[in-house]
């Protein structure tokens, strides 16, 4: 997928899997009708559909937290790449039409996928920051998602830290980019304490 930085754009990724993406408003002809789909499907955030050989991820565009929308898109992608439609012979993945136990299993699997895709604990383990709000902003996720990922890292540190080498290589530039506040330039230099241009110590992580 050639992802090397965060937050990355999910729409081209879903497009690579030939997944259509639409908002509730686009489907219903306007945001004023969104309550109808929320009531009929039992979900406010979004849903995933398989119809006539096409996968469709719908999401509620009126949700104000962009990280929550990104989670919904990744969640829908998880349902598809994990072959849940095939395994359950389903055409629509919502609370309707599934037993409570089936829905919980599918939802947990898709949430795990979304978490690993958007904010893997193995990545958080090697980020130069630990503040939850900062992690939320930098990775483009909600505060709750950042908290959830940090808790997974705390609960199972060995499980996640052993996968950190992948992220060190895949996201080398992202993890090692520095910004000089004096020269107002960004540069990539691991463990840099000084700006290579002006020599200033006013260097911070990130661009």
Coordinates of N, CA and C in Angstrom, one line a residue:
X1 N 0.8 -1.2 0.0 CA 0.0 0.0 0.0 C 0.9 1.3 0.0
X2 N 2.1 1.1 0.2 CA 3.1 2.3 0.2 C 2.7 3.4 1.2
X3 N 2.4 3.0 2.4 CA 2.1 3.9 3.5 C 3.3 4.1 4.2
X4 N 3.7 5.4 4.4 CA 5.0 5.7 5.1 C 4.8 6.8 6.1
X5 N 3.6 7.3 6.2 CA 3.4 8.5 7.1 C 2.0 8.4 7.7
X6 N 1.8 9.2 8.8 CA 0.5 9.3 9.4 C 0.1 10.8 9.6
X7 N -1.2 11.1 9.5 CA -2.3 10.2 9.2 C -2.4 10.0 7.7
X8 N -2.7 8.8 7.2 CA -2.8 8.6 5.8 C -4.2 8.7 5.3
X9 N -4.4 8.9 4.1 CA -5.7 9.0 3.5 C -6.3 7.6 3.2
X10 N -7.4 7.4 3.8 CA -8.0 6.0 3.7 C -8.8 5.8 2.4
X11 N -9.3 6.9 1.8 CA -10.1 6.7 0.6 C -9.4 6.0 -0.6
X12 N -8.2 6.4 -0.9 CA -7.4 5.7 -2.0 C -7.2 4.2 -1.6
X13 N -7.0 4.0 -0.3 CA -6.7 2.6 0.1 C -8.0 1.7 -0.1
X14 N -9.1 2.2 0.3 CA -10.4 1.5 0.0 C -10.6 1.3 -1.5
X15 N -10.2 2.4 -2.3 CA -10.3 2.3 -3.7 C -9.5 1.2 -4.3
X16 N -8.3 0.9 -3.7 CA -7.5 -0.2 -4.2 C -8.1 -1.5 -4.1
X17 N -9.0 -1.6 -3.1 CA -9.8 -2.9 -2.9 C -11.1 -2.8 -3.6
X18 N -11.3 -1.9 -4.5 CA -12.6 -1.7 -5.2 C -13.8 -1.5 -4.3
X19 N -13.6 -0.8 -3.2 CA -14.6 -0.6 -2.3 C -15.2 0.8 -2.5
X20 N -16.5 0.9 -2.7 CA -17.2 2.2 -2.9 C -17.4 2.8 -1.5
X21 N -17.3 4.1 -1.4 CA -17.5 4.8 -0.1 C -18.5 5.9 -0.4
X22 N -19.5 6.0 0.5 CA -20.5 7.0 0.4 C -21.0 7.4 1.8
X23 N -21.5 8.6 1.9 CA -22.0 9.1 3.1 C -23.5 8.8 3.3
X24 N -24.0 8.8 4.5 CA -25.4 8.6 4.7 C -26.2 9.7 3.9
X25 N -25.7 10.9 3.9 CA -26.4 12.0 3.2 C -26.5 11.7 1.7
X26 N -25.5 11.2 1.1 CA -25.5 10.9 -0.3 C -26.5 9.8 -0.6
X27 N -26.6 8.9 0.2 CA -27.5 7.8 0.0 C -29.0 8.2 0.2
X28 N -29.2 9.0 1.2 CA -30.6 9.4 1.5 C -31.0 10.7 1.0
X29 N -30.1 11.4 0.2 CA -30.5 12.7 -0.4 C -30.4 13.9 0.5
X30 N -29.7 13.7 1.6 CA -29.5 14.9 2.5 C -29.4 14.5 3.9
X31 N -28.6 15.3 4.7 CA -28.4 14.9 6.1 C -29.7 14.9 7.0
X32 N -30.7 15.6 6.5 CA -31.9 15.7 7.3 C -32.6 14.3 7.4
X33 N -32.3 13.4 6.5 CA -32.9 12.1 6.5 C -32.1 11.0 7.2
X34 N -31.0 11.4 7.8 CA -30.0 10.4 8.4 C -30.6 9.6 9.5
X35 N -31.5 10.2 10.3 CA -32.1 9.4 11.4 C -32.8 8.2 10.9
X36 N -33.3 8.2 9.7 CA -34.0 7.0 9.2 C -33.0 5.8 9.1
X37 N -31.8 6.0 8.5 CA -30.9 4.9 8.4 C -30.3 4.5 9.7
X38 N -30.1 5.5 10.6 CA -29.6 5.1 12.0 C -30.6 4.2 12.7
X39 N -31.9 4.5 12.6 CA -32.9 3.7 13.2 C -33.0 2.3 12.6
X40 N -33.0 2.3 11.2 CA -33.2 1.0 10.5 C -32.0 0.1 10.6
X41 N -30.8 0.6 10.8 CA -29.6 -0.2 10.8 C -29.1 -0.4 12.2
X42 N -29.5 0.5 13.1 CA -29.0 0.3 14.5 C -27.6 0.9 14.7
X43 N -27.1 1.6 13.8 CA -25.7 2.2 13.9 C -25.7 3.6 13.5
X44 N -25.0 4.4 14.3 CA -24.9 5.9 14.0 C -23.7 6.1 13.1
X45 N -22.6 5.4 13.3 CA -21.4 5.7 12.6 C -21.3 5.3 11.2
X46 N -21.7 4.1 10.9 CA -21.6 3.6 9.5 C -22.0 2.1 9.4
X47 N -21.9 1.6 8.2 CA -22.2 0.2 7.9 C -21.5 -0.2 6.7
X48 N -21.3 -1.5 6.5 CA -20.7 -2.1 5.4 C -21.7 -3.0 4.6
X49 N -21.7 -2.9 3.3 CA -22.7 -3.6 2.5 C -22.0 -4.3 1.4
X50 N -22.6 -5.5 1.0 CA -22.1 -6.2 -0.2 C -23.3 -6.4 -1.1
X51 N -23.3 -5.8 -2.3 CA -24.5 -5.8 -3.2 C -24.0 -5.9 -4.6
X52 N -24.5 -6.9 -5.3 CA -24.3 -7.1 -6.7 C -22.8 -7.1 -7.0
X53 N -22.0 -7.8 -6.2 CA -20.6 -8.0 -6.4 C -19.8 -6.8 -6.0
X54 N -20.4 -5.8 -5.3 CA -19.6 -4.6 -4.9 C -19.7 -4.4 -3.4
X55 N -18.6 -4.0 -2.8 CA -18.5 -3.7 -1.4 C -18.7 -2.2 -1.3
X56 N -19.6 -1.8 -0.3 CA -19.9 -0.4 0.0 C -19.7 -0.1 1.4
X57 N -19.0 0.9 1.8 CA -18.8 1.4 3.1 C -19.6 2.7 3.2
X58 N -20.6 2.8 4.1 CA -21.3 4.0 4.3 C -20.9 4.6 5.6
X59 N -20.8 5.9 5.7 CA -20.5 6.5 7.0 C -21.3 7.8 7.2
X60 N -21.4 8.2 8.5 CA -22.2 9.3 8.9 C -21.3 10.6 8.8
X61 N -21.4 11.4 7.8 CA -20.6 12.5 7.6 C -20.8 13.7 8.6
X62 N -21.9 13.6 9.4 CA -22.2 14.7 10.3 C -21.5 14.5 11.7
X63 N -20.8 13.4 11.8 CA -20.0 13.2 13.0 C -18.8 14.2 13.0
X64 N -18.7 14.9 14.1 CA -17.7 16.0 14.1 C -16.3 15.6 14.3
X65 N -16.1 14.4 14.8 CA -14.7 13.9 15.1 C -14.2 13.2 13.9
X66 N -13.2 13.8 13.2 CA -12.7 13.2 12.0 C -12.1 11.8 12.3
X67 N -11.4 11.7 13.4 CA -10.8 10.4 13.8 C -11.8 9.3 13.9
X68 N -13.0 9.6 14.3 CA -14.0 8.6 14.5 C -14.5 8.2 13.1
X69 N -14.6 9.1 12.1 CA -14.9 8.7 10.8 C -13.9 7.8 10.2
X70 N -12.6 8.2 10.4 CA -11.5 7.3 9.9 C -11.6 5.9 10.5
X71 N -11.9 5.8 11.7 CA -12.1 4.5 12.4 C -13.2 3.7 11.7
X72 N -14.3 4.4 11.4 CA -15.4 3.7 10.7 C -15.0 3.2 9.4
X73 N -14.2 4.0 8.6 CA -13.8 3.5 7.3 C -12.8 2.3 7.4
X74 N -11.9 2.4 8.4 CA -11.0 1.3 8.6 C -11.7 0.0 9.1
X75 N -12.7 0.3 10.0 CA -13.6 -0.8 10.5 C -14.3 -1.5 9.3
X76 N -14.8 -0.8 8.4 CA -15.5 -1.4 7.3 C -14.5 -2.1 6.4
X77 N -13.3 -1.6 6.2 CA -12.3 -2.3 5.4 C -11.9 -3.6 6.1
X78 N -11.9 -3.6 7.4 CA -11.6 -4.8 8.2 C -12.6 -5.9 7.9
X79 N -13.9 -5.5 7.9 CA -14.9 -6.5 7.6 C -14.7 -7.2 6.3
X80 N -14.2 -6.4 5.3 CA -14.1 -6.9 4.0 C -12.8 -7.8 3.8
X81 N -11.7 -7.2 4.2 CA -10.4 -8.0 4.0 C -10.3 -9.2 4.9
X82 N -11.1 -9.3 6.0 CA -11.2 -10.5 6.8 C -12.2 -11.5 6.3
X83 N -12.8 -11.2 5.1 CA -13.7 -12.2 4.5 C -14.9 -12.5 5.3
X84 N -15.4 -11.5 6.1 CA -16.5 -11.7 7.0 C -17.8 -12.0 6.2
X85 N -17.9 -11.3 5.0 CA -19.1 -11.5 4.2 C -19.2 -12.9 3.7
X86 N -18.1 -13.5 3.3 CA -18.0 -14.8 2.8 C -18.3 -15.8 3.9
X87 N -17.7 -15.6 5.1 CA -17.8 -16.6 6.2 C -19.2 -16.6 6.7
X88 N -19.9 -15.5 6.7 CA -21.2 -15.4 7.3 C -22.3 -15.3 6.3
X89 N -22.0 -15.4 5.0 CA -22.9 -15.3 3.9 C -23.9 -14.1 4.1
X90 N -23.3 -13.0 4.4 CA -24.1 -11.8 4.7 C -24.0 -10.8 3.6
X91 N -25.0 -9.9 3.5 CA -25.0 -8.8 2.5 C -24.9 -7.5 3.2
X92 N -25.2 -7.5 4.5 CA -25.1 -6.2 5.3 C -24.6 -6.5 6.7
X93 N -23.6 -5.8 7.1 CA -23.1 -6.0 8.5 C -23.5 -4.9 9.4
X94 N -24.6 -5.1 10.0 CA -25.1 -4.2 11.1 C -25.7 -5.1 12.2
X95 N -26.2 -4.5 13.2 CA -26.8 -5.2 14.3 C -28.0 -6.0 13.8
X96 N -28.6 -5.6 12.7 CA -29.8 -6.2 12.2 C -29.4 -7.5 11.5
X97 N -30.1 -8.6 11.7 CA -29.9 -9.8 10.9 C -28.8 -10.7 11.5
X98 N -28.2 -10.3 12.6 CA -27.2 -11.2 13.2 C -27.5 -11.4 14.7
X99 N -27.1 -12.5 15.2 CA -27.3 -12.7 16.6 C -26.4 -11.8 17.4
X100 N -26.7 -11.6 18.7 CA -25.8 -10.7 19.5 C -24.4 -11.3 19.5
X101 N -24.2 -12.6 19.7 CA -22.9 -13.2 19.8 C -22.2 -13.0 18.4
X102 N -22.9 -13.2 17.3 CA -22.2 -13.1 16.0 C -21.8 -11.7 15.8
X103 N -22.6 -10.7 16.1 CA -22.3 -9.3 15.9 C -21.1 -8.9 16.7
X104 N -21.1 -9.3 18.0 CA -20.0 -9.0 18.9 C -18.6 -9.5 18.4
X105 N -18.6 -10.8 17.9 CA -17.4 -11.4 17.3 C -16.9 -10.6 16.1
X106 N -17.8 -10.3 15.2 CA -17.5 -9.6 14.0 C -17.0 -8.1 14.3
X107 N -17.7 -7.5 15.2 CA -17.3 -6.1 15.6 C -16.0 -6.1 16.2
X108 N -15.7 -7.1 17.1 CA -14.4 -7.1 17.8 C -13.3 -7.3 16.8
X109 N -13.5 -8.2 15.8 CA -12.5 -8.5 14.8 C -12.2 -7.2 14.0
X110 N -13.2 -6.6 13.6 CA -13.1 -5.4 12.7 C -12.4 -4.2 13.5
X111 N -12.7 -4.1 14.8 CA -12.1 -3.1 15.7 C -10.6 -3.4 15.9
X112 N -10.3 -4.7 16.0 CA -8.9 -5.0 16.1 C -8.1 -4.7 14.9
X113 N -8.7 -4.9 13.7 CA -8.1 -4.6 12.5 C -7.9 -3.1 12.4
X114 N -9.0 -2.3 12.7 CA -8.9 -0.8 12.6 C -7.8 -0.3 13.6
X115 N -7.7 -0.9 14.7 CA -6.7 -0.4 15.7 C -5.3 -0.7 15.2
X116 N -5.1 -1.9 14.7 CA -3.7 -2.2 14.2 C -3.4 -1.4 13.0
X117 N -4.4 -1.1 12.2 CA -4.1 -0.3 10.9 C -3.9 1.2 11.2
X118 N -4.6 1.7 12.1 CA -4.6 3.2 12.3 C -3.6 3.6 13.4
X119 N -3.5 2.7 14.4 CA -2.7 3.1 15.6 C -2.2 1.9 16.3
X120 N -1.4 1.1 15.6 CA -0.9 -0.1 16.2 C -0.1 0.2 17.5
X121 N -0.3 -0.6 18.5 CA 0.5 -0.4 19.8 C 2.0 -0.6 19.5
X122 N 2.3 -1.4 18.5 CA 3.8 -1.5 18.1 C 4.3 -0.2 17.6
X123 N 3.5 0.6 17.0 CA 4.0 1.9 16.5 C 4.0 2.9 17.7
X124 N 3.0 2.9 18.5 CA 2.9 3.8 19.6 C 4.1 3.6 20.5
X125 N 4.5 2.3 20.6 CA 5.7 2.0 21.4 C 6.9 2.7 21.1
X126 N 7.1 3.1 19.8 CA 8.3 3.8 19.4 C 8.1 5.2 19.0
X127 N 6.9 5.8 19.2 CA 6.7 7.2 18.9 C 7.5 8.0 19.9
X128 N 8.0 9.2 19.5 CA 8.8 10.0 20.4 C 7.9 10.8 21.4
X129 N 6.6 10.5 21.4 CA 5.7 11.2 22.3 C 4.9 10.1 23.0
X130 N 4.3 10.5 24.1 CA 3.5 9.5 24.9 C 2.1 10.1 25.3
X131 N 2.0 11.5 25.1 CA 0.8 12.1 25.4 C -0.4 11.7 24.6
X132 N -1.5 11.3 25.2 CA -2.6 10.7 24.5 C -3.2 11.7 23.5
X133 N -3.4 12.9 23.9 CA -3.9 13.9 23.0 C -3.0 14.1 21.7
X134 N -1.7 14.2 22.0 CA -0.8 14.3 20.9 C -0.8 13.1 19.9
X135 N -0.9 11.9 20.5 CA -1.0 10.7 19.7 C -2.2 10.8 18.8
X136 N -3.3 11.2 19.4 CA -4.6 11.3 18.7 C -4.5 12.2 17.5
X137 N -3.9 13.4 17.7 CA -3.7 14.3 16.7 C -2.8 13.9 15.6
X138 N -1.7 13.3 15.9 CA -0.6 13.0 15.0 C -1.1 11.8 14.1
X139 N -1.8 10.8 14.7 CA -2.2 9.6 14.0 C -3.6 9.8 13.3
X140 N -4.3 10.9 13.7 CA -5.6 11.1 13.0 C -6.6 10.2 13.6
X141 N -6.6 9.9 14.9 CA -7.6 9.0 15.5 C -8.3 9.8 16.6
X142 N -9.3 9.2 17.2 CA -10.0 9.8 18.3 C -9.2 9.6 19.6
X143 N -9.5 10.4 20.6 CA -8.8 10.3 21.9 C -9.0 8.9 22.5
X144 N -10.3 8.4 22.3 CA -10.6 7.1 22.8 C -9.8 6.0 22.1
X145 N -9.6 6.1 20.8 CA -8.8 5.1 20.1 C -7.4 5.1 20.5
X146 N -6.8 6.3 20.8 CA -5.5 6.4 21.3 C -5.3 5.8 22.7
X147 N -6.3 6.0 23.5 CA -6.3 5.4 24.8 C -6.4 3.9 24.8
X148 N -7.2 3.4 23.9 CA -7.4 1.9 23.7 C -6.1 1.3 23.2
X149 N -5.4 1.9 22.3 CA -4.1 1.4 21.8 C -3.1 1.4 22.9
X150 N -3.0 2.5 23.6 CA -2.0 2.6 24.7 C -2.3 1.5 25.8
X151 N -3.6 1.2 26.1 CA -3.9 0.2 27.0 C -3.5 -1.2 26.5
X152 N -3.7 -1.4 25.2 CA -3.2 -2.7 24.7 C -1.7 -2.9 24.8
X153 N -1.0 -1.8 24.6 CA 0.5 -1.9 24.8 C 0.8 -2.1 26.2
X154 N 0.1 -1.5 27.1 CA 0.4 -1.7 28.5 C 0.1 -3.1 29.0
X155 N -1.0 -3.7 28.5 CA -1.5 -5.0 28.9 C -0.7 -6.1 28.3
X156 N -0.2 -5.9 27.1 CA 0.6 -7.0 26.4 C 1.9 -6.4 25.7
X157 N 2.8 -5.9 26.5 CA 3.9 -5.2 26.0 C 4.8 -6.1 25.1
X158 N 5.1 -7.3 25.5 CA 5.9 -8.2 24.7 C 5.3 -8.5 23.4
X159 N 4.0 -8.7 23.4 CA 3.3 -9.1 22.1 C 3.5 -8.0 21.1
X160 N 3.4 -6.7 21.5 CA 3.5 -5.6 20.6 C 4.9 -5.1 20.3
X161 N 5.7 -5.1 21.3 CA 7.1 -4.5 21.1 C 7.9 -5.3 20.1
X162 N 7.6 -6.6 20.0 CA 8.4 -7.4 19.1 C 8.1 -7.1 17.6
X163 N 7.0 -6.4 17.4 CA 6.6 -6.0 16.0 C 7.0 -4.6 15.7
X164 N 7.7 -3.9 16.6 CA 8.1 -2.5 16.4 C 9.1 -2.3 15.2
X165 N 9.9 -3.4 15.0 CA 10.9 -3.3 13.9 C 10.3 -3.0 12.6
X166 N 9.2 -3.6 12.3 CA 8.5 -3.3 11.0 C 8.2 -1.8 10.9
X167 N 7.7 -1.2 11.9 CA 7.3 0.2 11.9 C 8.6 1.1 11.8
X168 N 9.6 0.7 12.5 CA 10.9 1.5 12.4 C 11.4 1.6 10.9
X169 N 11.2 0.5 10.2 CA 11.7 0.5 8.8 C 10.6 1.1 7.9
X170 N 9.4 0.8 8.0 CA 8.3 1.3 7.1 C 8.1 2.8 7.3
X171 N 8.3 3.3 8.5 CA 8.0 4.7 8.8 C 9.2 5.4 9.3
X172 N 10.3 5.1 8.7 CA 11.6 5.7 9.1 C 11.6 7.2 9.1
X173 N 11.2 7.7 7.9 CA 11.2 9.2 7.8 C 10.2 9.8 8.7
X174 N 9.0 9.3 8.9 CA 8.0 9.8 9.8 C 8.5 9.8 11.2
X175 N 9.2 8.8 11.6 CA 9.6 8.7 13.0 C 10.9 9.5 13.3
X176 N 11.6 9.9 12.2 CA 12.9 10.6 12.5 C 12.9 12.0 11.9
X177 N 11.8 12.5 11.4 CA 11.7 13.9 10.9 C 11.8 14.8 12.1
X178 N 12.6 15.9 11.9 CA 12.8 16.9 13.0 C 12.4 18.3 12.3
X179 N 12.1 19.2 13.2 CA 11.8 20.6 12.8 C 12.6 21.6 13.6
X180 N 13.3 22.4 12.9 CA 14.1 23.5 13.5 C 13.2 24.7 13.6
X181 N 12.9 25.2 14.8 CA 12.1 26.3 15.0 C 12.8 27.6 14.7
X182 N 14.2 27.5 14.7 CA 15.0 28.7 14.4 C 15.1 28.9 12.8
X183 N 15.5 27.9 12.1 CA 15.6 27.9 10.7 C 14.3 27.7 9.9
X184 N 13.3 27.3 10.7 CA 12.0 26.9 10.1 C 12.1 25.9 9.0
X185 N 12.8 24.9 9.2 CA 13.0 23.8 8.2 C 12.8 22.5 8.8
X186 N 12.4 21.5 8.0 CA 12.3 20.1 8.5 C 13.4 19.3 7.9
X187 N 13.9 18.4 8.6 CA 15.0 17.5 8.1 C 14.9 16.1 8.8
X188 N 15.5 15.1 8.1 CA 15.4 13.8 8.7 C 16.8 13.4 9.1
X189 N 16.9 13.2 10.4 CA 18.2 12.8 11.0 C 17.9 12.2 12.3
X190 N 18.2 10.9 12.4 CA 17.9 10.2 13.6 C 18.7 10.7 14.8
X191 N 18.1 10.9 15.9 CA 18.7 11.3 17.2 C 19.3 12.7 17.1
X192 N 18.9 13.5 16.2 CA 19.5 14.8 16.1 C 19.1 15.7 17.3
X193 N 20.1 16.4 17.8 CA 19.9 17.3 18.9 C 20.1 18.8 18.5
X194 N 20.7 18.9 17.3 CA 21.0 20.2 16.8 C 20.5 20.3 15.3
X195 N 20.2 21.5 14.9 CA 19.8 21.7 13.5 C 21.1 21.6 12.6
X196 N 21.1 20.8 11.5 CA 22.3 20.7 10.7 C 22.5 22.0 9.8
X197 N 21.5 22.8 9.8 CA 21.6 24.1 9.0 C 22.2 25.2 9.8
X198 N 21.6 25.5 10.9 CA 21.9 26.6 11.7 C 22.6 26.3 13.1
X199 N 22.6 25.0 13.4 CA 23.1 24.6 14.7 C 22.3 24.9 15.9
X200 N 21.1 25.3 15.7 CA 20.2 25.6 16.9 C 19.8 24.4 17.6
X201 N 19.6 24.5 18.9 CA 19.1 23.4 19.7 C 17.6 23.4 19.7
X202 N 16.9 24.4 19.1 CA 15.5 24.5 19.1 C 14.9 23.5 18.0
X203 N 15.1 22.2 18.3 CA 14.7 21.1 17.4 C 13.7 20.3 18.1
X204 N 12.6 20.0 17.4 CA 11.6 19.1 17.9 C 11.2 18.1 16.9
X205 N 10.6 17.0 17.4 CA 10.1 16.0 16.5 C 8.9 16.4 15.7
X206 N 8.8 16.0 14.5 CA 7.6 16.2 13.6 C 7.9 17.3 12.6
X207 N 7.0 17.4 11.7 CA 7.1 18.4 10.6 C 6.0 19.5 10.8

